[in-house]
mmCIF file of C-alpha atoms and ligand atoms in Angstrom:
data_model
loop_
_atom_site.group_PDB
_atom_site.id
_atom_site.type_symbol
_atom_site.label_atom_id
_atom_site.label_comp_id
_atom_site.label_asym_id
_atom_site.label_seq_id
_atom_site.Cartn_x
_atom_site.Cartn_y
_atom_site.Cartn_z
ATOM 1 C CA UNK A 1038 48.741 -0.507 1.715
ATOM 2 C CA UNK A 1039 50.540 0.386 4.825
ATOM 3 C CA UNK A 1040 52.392 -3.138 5.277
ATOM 4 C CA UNK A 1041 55.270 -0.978 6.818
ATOM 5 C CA UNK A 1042 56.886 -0.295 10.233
ATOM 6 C CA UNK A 1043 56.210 -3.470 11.728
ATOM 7 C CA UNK A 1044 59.525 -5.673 11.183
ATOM 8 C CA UNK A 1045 58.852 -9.296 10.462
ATOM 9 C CA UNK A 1046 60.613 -10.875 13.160
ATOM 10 C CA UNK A 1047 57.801 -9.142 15.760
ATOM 11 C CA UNK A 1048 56.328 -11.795 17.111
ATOM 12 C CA UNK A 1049 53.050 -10.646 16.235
ATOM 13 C CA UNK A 1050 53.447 -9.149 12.764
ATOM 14 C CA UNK A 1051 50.465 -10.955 11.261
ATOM 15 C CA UNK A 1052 48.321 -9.307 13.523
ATOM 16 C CA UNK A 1053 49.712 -5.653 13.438
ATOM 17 C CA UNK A 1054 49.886 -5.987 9.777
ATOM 18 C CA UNK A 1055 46.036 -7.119 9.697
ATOM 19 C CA UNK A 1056 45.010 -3.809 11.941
ATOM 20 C CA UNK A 1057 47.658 -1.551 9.535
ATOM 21 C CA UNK A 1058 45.563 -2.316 6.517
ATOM 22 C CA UNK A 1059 41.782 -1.767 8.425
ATOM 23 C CA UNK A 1060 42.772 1.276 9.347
ATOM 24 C CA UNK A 1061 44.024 1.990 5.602
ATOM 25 C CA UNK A 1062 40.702 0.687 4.375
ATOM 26 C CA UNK A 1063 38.797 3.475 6.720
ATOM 27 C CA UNK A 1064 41.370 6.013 5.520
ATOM 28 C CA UNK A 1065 40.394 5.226 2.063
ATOM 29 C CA UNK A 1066 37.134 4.841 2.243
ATOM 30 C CA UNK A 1067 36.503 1.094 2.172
ATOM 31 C CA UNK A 1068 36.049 0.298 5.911
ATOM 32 C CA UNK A 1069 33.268 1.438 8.312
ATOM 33 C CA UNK A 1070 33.840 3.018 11.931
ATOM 34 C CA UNK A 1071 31.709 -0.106 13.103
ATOM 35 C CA UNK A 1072 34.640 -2.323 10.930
ATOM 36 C CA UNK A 1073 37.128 -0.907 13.059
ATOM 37 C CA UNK A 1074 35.176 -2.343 16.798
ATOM 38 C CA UNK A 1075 34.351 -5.597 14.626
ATOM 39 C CA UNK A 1076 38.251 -6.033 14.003
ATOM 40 C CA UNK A 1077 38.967 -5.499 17.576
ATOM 41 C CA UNK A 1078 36.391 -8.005 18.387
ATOM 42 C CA UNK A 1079 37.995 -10.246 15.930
ATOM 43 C CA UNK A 1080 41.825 -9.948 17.549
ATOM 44 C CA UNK A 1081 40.573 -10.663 21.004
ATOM 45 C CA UNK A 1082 39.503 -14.033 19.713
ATOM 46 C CA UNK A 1083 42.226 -14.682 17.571
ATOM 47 C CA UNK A 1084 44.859 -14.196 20.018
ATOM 48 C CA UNK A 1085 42.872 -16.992 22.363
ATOM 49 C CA UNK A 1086 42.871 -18.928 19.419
ATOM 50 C CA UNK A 1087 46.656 -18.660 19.401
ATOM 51 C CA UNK A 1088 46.284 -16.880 16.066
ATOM 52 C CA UNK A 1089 46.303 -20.322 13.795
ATOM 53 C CA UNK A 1090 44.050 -22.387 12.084
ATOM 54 C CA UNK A 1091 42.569 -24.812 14.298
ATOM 55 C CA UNK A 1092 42.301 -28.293 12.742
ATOM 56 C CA UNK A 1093 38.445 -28.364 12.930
ATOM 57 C CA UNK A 1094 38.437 -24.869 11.027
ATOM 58 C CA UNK A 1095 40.838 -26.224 8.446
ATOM 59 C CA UNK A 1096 38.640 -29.437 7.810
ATOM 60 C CA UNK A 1097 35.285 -27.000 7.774
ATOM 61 C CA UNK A 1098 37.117 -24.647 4.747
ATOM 62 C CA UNK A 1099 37.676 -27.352 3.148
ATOM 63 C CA UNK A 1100 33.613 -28.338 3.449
ATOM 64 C CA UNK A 1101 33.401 -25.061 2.548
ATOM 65 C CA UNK A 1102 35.267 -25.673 -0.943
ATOM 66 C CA UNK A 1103 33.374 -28.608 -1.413
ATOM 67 C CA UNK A 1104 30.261 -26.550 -0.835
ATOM 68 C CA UNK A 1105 31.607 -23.718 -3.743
ATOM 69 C CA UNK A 1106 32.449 -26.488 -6.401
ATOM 70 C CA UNK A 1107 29.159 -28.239 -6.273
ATOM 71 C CA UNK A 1108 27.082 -25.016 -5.979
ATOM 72 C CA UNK A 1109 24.671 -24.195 -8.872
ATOM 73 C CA UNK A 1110 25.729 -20.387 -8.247
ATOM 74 C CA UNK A 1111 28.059 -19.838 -5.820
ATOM 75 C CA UNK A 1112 28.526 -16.006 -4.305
ATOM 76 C CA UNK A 1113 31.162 -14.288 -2.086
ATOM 77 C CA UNK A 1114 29.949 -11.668 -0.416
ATOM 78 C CA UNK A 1115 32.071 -8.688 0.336
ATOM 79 C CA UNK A 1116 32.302 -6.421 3.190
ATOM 80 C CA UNK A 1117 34.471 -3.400 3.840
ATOM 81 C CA UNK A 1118 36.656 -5.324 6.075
ATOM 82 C CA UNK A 1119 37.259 -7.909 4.139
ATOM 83 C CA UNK A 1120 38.170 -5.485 1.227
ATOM 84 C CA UNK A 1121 40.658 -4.132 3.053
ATOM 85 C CA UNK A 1122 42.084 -7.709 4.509
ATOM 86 C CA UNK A 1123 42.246 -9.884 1.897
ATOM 87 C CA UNK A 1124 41.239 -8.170 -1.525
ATOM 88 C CA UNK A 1125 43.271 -10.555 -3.762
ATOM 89 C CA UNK A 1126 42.412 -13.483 -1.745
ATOM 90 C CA UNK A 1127 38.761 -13.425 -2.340
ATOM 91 C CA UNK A 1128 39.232 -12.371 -6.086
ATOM 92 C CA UNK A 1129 41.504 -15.702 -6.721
ATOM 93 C CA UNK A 1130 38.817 -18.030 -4.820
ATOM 94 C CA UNK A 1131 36.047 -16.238 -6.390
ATOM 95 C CA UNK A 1132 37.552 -17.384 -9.620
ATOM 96 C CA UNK A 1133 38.729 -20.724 -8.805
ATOM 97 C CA UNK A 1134 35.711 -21.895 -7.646
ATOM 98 C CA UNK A 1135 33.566 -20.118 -10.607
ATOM 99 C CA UNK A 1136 31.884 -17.641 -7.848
ATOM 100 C CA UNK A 1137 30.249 -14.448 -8.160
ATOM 101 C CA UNK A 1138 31.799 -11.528 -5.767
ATOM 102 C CA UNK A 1139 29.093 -9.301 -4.197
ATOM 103 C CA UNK A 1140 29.788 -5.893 -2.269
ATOM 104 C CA UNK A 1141 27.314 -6.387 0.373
ATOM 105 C CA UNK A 1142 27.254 -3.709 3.324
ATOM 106 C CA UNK A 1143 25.564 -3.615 6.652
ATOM 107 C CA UNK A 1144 26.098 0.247 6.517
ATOM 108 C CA UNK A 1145 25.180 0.780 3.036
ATOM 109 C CA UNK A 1146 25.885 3.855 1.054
ATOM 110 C CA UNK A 1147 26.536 4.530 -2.169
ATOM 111 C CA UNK A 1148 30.442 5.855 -1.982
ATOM 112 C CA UNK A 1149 30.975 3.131 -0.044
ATOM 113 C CA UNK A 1150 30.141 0.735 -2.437
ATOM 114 C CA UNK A 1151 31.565 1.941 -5.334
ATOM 115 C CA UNK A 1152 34.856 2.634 -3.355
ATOM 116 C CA UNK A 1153 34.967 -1.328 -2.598
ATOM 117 C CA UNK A 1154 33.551 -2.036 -6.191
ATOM 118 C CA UNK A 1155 36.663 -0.372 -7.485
ATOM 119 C CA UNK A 1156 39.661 -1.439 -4.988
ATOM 120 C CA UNK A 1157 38.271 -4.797 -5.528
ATOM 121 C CA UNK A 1158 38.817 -4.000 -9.501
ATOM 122 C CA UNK A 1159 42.124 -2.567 -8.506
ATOM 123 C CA UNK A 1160 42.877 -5.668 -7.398
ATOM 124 C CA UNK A 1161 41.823 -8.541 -10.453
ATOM 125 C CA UNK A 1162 38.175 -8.273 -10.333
ATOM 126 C CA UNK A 1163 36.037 -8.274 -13.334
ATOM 127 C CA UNK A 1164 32.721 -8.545 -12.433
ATOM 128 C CA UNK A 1165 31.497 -6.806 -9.316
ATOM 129 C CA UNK A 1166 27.995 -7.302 -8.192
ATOM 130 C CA UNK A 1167 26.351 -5.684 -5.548
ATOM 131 C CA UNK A 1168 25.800 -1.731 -6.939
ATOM 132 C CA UNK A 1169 22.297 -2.462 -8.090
ATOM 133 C CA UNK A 1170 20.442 -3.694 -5.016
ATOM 134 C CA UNK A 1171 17.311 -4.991 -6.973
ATOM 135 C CA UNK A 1172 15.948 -7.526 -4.648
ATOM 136 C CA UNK A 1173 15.591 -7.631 -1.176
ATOM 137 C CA UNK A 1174 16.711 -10.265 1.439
ATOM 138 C CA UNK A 1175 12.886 -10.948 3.447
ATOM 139 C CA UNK A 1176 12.707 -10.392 6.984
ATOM 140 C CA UNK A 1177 15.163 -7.185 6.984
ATOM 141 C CA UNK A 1178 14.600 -3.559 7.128
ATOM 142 C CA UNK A 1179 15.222 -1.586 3.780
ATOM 143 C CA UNK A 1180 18.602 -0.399 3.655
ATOM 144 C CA UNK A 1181 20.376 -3.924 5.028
ATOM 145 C CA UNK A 1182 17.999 -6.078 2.652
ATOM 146 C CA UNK A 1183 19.450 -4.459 -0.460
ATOM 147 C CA UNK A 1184 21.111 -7.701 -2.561
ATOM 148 C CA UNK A 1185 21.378 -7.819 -6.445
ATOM 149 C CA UNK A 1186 18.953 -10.401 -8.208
ATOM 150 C CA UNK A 1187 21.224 -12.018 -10.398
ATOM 151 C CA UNK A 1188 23.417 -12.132 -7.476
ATOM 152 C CA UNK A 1189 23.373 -12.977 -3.827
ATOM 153 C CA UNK A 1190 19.097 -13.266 -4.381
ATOM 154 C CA UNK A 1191 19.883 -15.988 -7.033
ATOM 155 C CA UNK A 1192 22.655 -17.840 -5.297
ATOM 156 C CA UNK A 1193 22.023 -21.198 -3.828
ATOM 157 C CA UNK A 1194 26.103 -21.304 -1.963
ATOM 158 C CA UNK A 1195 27.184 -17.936 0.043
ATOM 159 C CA UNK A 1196 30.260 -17.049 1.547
ATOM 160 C CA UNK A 1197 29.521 -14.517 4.087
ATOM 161 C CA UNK A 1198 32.832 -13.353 6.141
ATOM 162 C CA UNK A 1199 32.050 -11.422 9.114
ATOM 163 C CA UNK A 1200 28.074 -11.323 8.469
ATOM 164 C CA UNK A 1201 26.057 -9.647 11.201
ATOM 165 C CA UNK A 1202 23.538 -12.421 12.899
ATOM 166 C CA UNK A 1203 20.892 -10.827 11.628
ATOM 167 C CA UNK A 1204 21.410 -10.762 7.961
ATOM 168 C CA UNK A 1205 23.005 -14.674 8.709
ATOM 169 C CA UNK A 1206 19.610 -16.209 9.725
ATOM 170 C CA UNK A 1207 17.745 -14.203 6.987
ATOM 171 C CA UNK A 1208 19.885 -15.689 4.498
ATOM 172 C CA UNK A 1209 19.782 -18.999 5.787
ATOM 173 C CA UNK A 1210 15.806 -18.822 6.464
ATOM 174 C CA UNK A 1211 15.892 -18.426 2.428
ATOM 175 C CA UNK A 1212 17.112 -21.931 2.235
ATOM 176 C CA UNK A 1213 20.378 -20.495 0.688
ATOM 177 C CA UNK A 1214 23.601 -22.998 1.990
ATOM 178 C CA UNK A 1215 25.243 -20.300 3.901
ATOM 179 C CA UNK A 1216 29.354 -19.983 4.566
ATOM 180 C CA UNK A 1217 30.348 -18.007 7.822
ATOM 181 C CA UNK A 1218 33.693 -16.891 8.577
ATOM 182 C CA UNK A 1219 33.814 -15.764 12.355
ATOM 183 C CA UNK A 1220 36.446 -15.355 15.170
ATOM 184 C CA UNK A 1221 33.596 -15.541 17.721
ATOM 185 C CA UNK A 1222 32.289 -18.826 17.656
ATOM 186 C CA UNK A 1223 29.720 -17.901 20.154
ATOM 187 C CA UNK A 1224 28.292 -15.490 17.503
ATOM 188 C CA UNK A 1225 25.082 -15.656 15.879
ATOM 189 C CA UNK A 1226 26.361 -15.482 13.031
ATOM 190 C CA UNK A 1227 28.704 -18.574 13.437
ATOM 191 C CA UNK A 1228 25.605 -20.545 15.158
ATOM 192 C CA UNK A 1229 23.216 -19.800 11.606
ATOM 193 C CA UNK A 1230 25.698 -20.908 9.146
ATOM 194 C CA UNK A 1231 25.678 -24.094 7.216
ATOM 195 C CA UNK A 1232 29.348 -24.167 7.506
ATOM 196 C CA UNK A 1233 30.815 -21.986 10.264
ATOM 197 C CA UNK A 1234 34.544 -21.657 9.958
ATOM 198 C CA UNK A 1235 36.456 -20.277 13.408
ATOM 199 C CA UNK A 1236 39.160 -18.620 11.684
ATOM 200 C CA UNK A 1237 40.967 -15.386 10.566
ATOM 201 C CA UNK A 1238 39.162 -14.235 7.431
ATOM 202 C CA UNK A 1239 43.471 -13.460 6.615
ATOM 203 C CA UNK A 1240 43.855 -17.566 6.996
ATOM 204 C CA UNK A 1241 40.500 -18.791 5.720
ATOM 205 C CA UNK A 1242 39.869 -17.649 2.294
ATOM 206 C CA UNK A 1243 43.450 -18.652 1.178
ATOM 207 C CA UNK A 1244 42.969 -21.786 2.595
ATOM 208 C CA UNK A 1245 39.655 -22.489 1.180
ATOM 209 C CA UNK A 1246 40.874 -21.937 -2.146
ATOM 210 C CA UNK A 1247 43.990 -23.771 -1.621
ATOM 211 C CA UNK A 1248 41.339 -26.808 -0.803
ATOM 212 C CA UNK A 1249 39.113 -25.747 -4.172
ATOM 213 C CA UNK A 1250 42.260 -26.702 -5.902
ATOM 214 C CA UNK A 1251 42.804 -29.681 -4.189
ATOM 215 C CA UNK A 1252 39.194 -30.803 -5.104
ATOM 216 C CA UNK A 1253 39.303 -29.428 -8.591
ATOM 217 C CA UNK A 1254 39.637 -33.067 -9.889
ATOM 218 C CA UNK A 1255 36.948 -34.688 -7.550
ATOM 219 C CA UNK A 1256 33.874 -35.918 -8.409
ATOM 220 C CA UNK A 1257 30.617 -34.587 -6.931
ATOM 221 C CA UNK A 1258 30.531 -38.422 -5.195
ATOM 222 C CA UNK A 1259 33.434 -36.778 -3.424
ATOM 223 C CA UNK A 1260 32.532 -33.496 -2.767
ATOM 224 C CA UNK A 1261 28.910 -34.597 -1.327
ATOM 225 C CA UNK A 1262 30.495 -36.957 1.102
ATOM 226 C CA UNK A 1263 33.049 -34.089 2.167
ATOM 227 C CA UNK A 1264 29.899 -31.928 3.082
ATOM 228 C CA UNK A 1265 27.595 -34.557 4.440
ATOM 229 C CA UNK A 1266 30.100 -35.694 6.842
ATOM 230 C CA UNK A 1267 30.619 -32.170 8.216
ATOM 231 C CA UNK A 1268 28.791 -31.758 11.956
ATOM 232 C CA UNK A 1269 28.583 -27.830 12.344
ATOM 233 C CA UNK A 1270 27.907 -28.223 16.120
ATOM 234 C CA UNK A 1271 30.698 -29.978 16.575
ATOM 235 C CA UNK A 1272 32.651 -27.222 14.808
ATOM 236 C CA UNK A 1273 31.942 -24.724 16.735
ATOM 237 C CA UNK A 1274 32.583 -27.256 19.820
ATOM 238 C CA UNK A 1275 36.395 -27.415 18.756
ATOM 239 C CA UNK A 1276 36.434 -23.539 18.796
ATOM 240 C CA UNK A 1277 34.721 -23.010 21.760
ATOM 241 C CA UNK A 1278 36.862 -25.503 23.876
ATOM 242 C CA UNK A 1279 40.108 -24.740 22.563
ATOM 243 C CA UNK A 1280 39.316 -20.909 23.378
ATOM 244 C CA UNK A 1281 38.304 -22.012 27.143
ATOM 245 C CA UNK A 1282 40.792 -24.592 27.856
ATOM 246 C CA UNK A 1283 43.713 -21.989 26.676
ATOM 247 C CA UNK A 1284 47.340 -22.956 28.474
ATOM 248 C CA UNK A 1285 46.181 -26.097 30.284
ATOM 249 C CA UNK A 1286 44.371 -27.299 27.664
ATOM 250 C CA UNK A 1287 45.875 -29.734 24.908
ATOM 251 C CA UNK A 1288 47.134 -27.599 23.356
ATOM 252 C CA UNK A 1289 50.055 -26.501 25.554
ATOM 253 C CA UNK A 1290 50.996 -29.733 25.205
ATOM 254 C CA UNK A 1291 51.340 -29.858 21.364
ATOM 255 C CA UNK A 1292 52.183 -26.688 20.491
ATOM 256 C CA UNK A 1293 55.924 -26.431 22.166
ATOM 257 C CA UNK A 1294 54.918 -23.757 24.693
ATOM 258 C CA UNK A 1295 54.518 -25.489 27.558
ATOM 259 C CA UNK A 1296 57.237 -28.591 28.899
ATOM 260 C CA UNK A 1297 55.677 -31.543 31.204
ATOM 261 C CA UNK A 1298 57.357 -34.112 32.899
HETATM 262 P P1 LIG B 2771 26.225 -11.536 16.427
HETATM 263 O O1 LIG B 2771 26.662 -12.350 15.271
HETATM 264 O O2 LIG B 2771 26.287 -12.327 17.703
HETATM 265 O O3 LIG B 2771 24.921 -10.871 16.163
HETATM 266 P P2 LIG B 2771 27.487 -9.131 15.694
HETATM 267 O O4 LIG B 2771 27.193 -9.541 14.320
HETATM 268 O O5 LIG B 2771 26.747 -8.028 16.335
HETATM 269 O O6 LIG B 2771 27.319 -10.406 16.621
HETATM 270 P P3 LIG B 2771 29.840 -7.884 14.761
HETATM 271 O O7 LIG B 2771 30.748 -7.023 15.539
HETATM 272 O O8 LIG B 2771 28.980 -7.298 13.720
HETATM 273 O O9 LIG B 2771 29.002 -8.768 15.795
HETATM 274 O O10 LIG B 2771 30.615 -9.027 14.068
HETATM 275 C C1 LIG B 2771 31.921 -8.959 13.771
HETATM 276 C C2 LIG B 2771 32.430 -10.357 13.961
HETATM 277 O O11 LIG B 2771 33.505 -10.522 13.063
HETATM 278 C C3 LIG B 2771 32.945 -10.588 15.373
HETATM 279 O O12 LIG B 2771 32.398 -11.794 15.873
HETATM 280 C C4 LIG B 2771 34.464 -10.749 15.174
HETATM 281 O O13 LIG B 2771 34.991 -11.726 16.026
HETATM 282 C C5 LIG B 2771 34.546 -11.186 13.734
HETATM 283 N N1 LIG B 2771 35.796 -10.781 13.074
HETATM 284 C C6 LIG B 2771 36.403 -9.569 13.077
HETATM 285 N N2 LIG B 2771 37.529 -9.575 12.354
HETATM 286 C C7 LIG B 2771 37.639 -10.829 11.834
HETATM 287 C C8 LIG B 2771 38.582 -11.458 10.980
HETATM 288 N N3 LIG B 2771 39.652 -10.811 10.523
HETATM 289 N N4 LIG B 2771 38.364 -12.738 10.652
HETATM 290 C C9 LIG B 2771 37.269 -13.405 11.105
HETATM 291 N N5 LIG B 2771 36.353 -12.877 11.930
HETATM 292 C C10 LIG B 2771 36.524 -11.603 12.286
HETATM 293 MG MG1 LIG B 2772 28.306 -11.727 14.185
#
């Protein structure tokens, strides 16, 4: 990974370090060209997020591991940005929460797979899914309907980071209980999902399993009334407004950057 040349103390190291390792993951083969516009996409909105977890994105990853621990077959599905982000990340929630991890590409060719397959093994995976592409998702052209059947086809719970709107409301239209993780809470993507989470894919998937331990002990009593009392609408709301209001907004007044009288 190229975590280097950016010294810690730069005020926005998170970020530089985030682009550093998408542009390793096209280097090696992981990331697309489009992954590269996506990830610019996805700073713009970070940085009028103020680059932290919003407290209605923290409360929706925690629906979220809720959502994983009572699924009947939970799946995370695997793009090549998120490879390159947060490859350990997804492999410890994947196993915390008992899921399935799925390489599952807009762009889809076969070295790219396999290159994600294996980085993900690289990096504690034991089971990747995804290579076989035996069922298709209805409602999608060929090559972006390709899922595994024992995989994301058989899932009932699915973590999509960074899905393309498309592929979110054909997923969803199967009745599957569909994740989203998604800077732009405008998106289609974010607007489809069961659980939309506004958030850095970096922040997120940590977080969510950081919650999945949390809940490890609760009962599915608990874990129903986590996810019934989520309002996705509302969600996105939260995003949306604190994105808008910016400066003047409450935030400035919280957050130590701006002094009033
Ligand atoms: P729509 O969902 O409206 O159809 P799209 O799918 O065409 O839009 P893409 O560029 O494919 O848009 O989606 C990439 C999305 O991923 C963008 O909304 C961007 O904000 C988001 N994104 C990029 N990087 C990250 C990240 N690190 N964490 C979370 N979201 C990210
Ligand atoms: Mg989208």
């Amino acid at each position: 990974m190229t975590d280097v040349e950016v010294p810690e103390s730069h005020p926005r190291y998170d970020s530089l370090r985030t682009r550093h390792r998408i542009e390793a993951g096209v280097e090696n083969g992981i990331t697309s060209k489009q992954g590269l516009i996506a990830e610019g996409r996805g700073e713009a909105f970070d940085y009028l997020l103020g680059e932290r977890t919003l407290p209605s994105a923290d409360a929706a990853e925690r629906v979220a591991a809720a959502h994983l621990l009572l699924a009947r077959h939970p799946v995370v599905s695997v793009n090549g940005n998120v490879a390159a982000l947060v490859p350990d990340e997804v492999v410890e929630l994947a196993t915390v929460v008992g899921a399935d991890l799925e390489v599952n590409l807009f762009n889809r060719t076969d070295e790219r797979m396999r290159a994600i397959a294996n980085h993900l093994r690289d990096h504690g995976a034991e089971e990747v899914k995804g290579l076989a592409g035996d069922a298709r998702i209805p409602g999608l052209d060929h090559a972006r309907a390709a899922v595994d059947a024992d995989g994301i086809a058989d899932a009932d719970v699915v973590l999509v980071p960074l899905e393309d709107g498309d592929r979110a409301e054909a997923l969803s239209a199967l009745g599957k209980t569909e994740i989203v993780v998604d800077l732009n809470p405008l998106s289609r993507s974010a607007e489809t999902a069961a659980v939309p989470i506004v958030d850095n894919i970096v922040r997120a998937v940590p977080n969510i399993t950081a919650h999945a331990r949390d809940l490890a002990e609760a009962s599915p009593a608990e874990l129903e009334a986590i996810v019934n009392g989520f309002d996705p609408e509302a969600a996105l709301r939260a995003a949306e407004m604190a994105i808008r209001e910016g400066r003047s907004g409450p935030r400035a007044a919280t957050d130590g950057h701006a002094k009033h009288d």
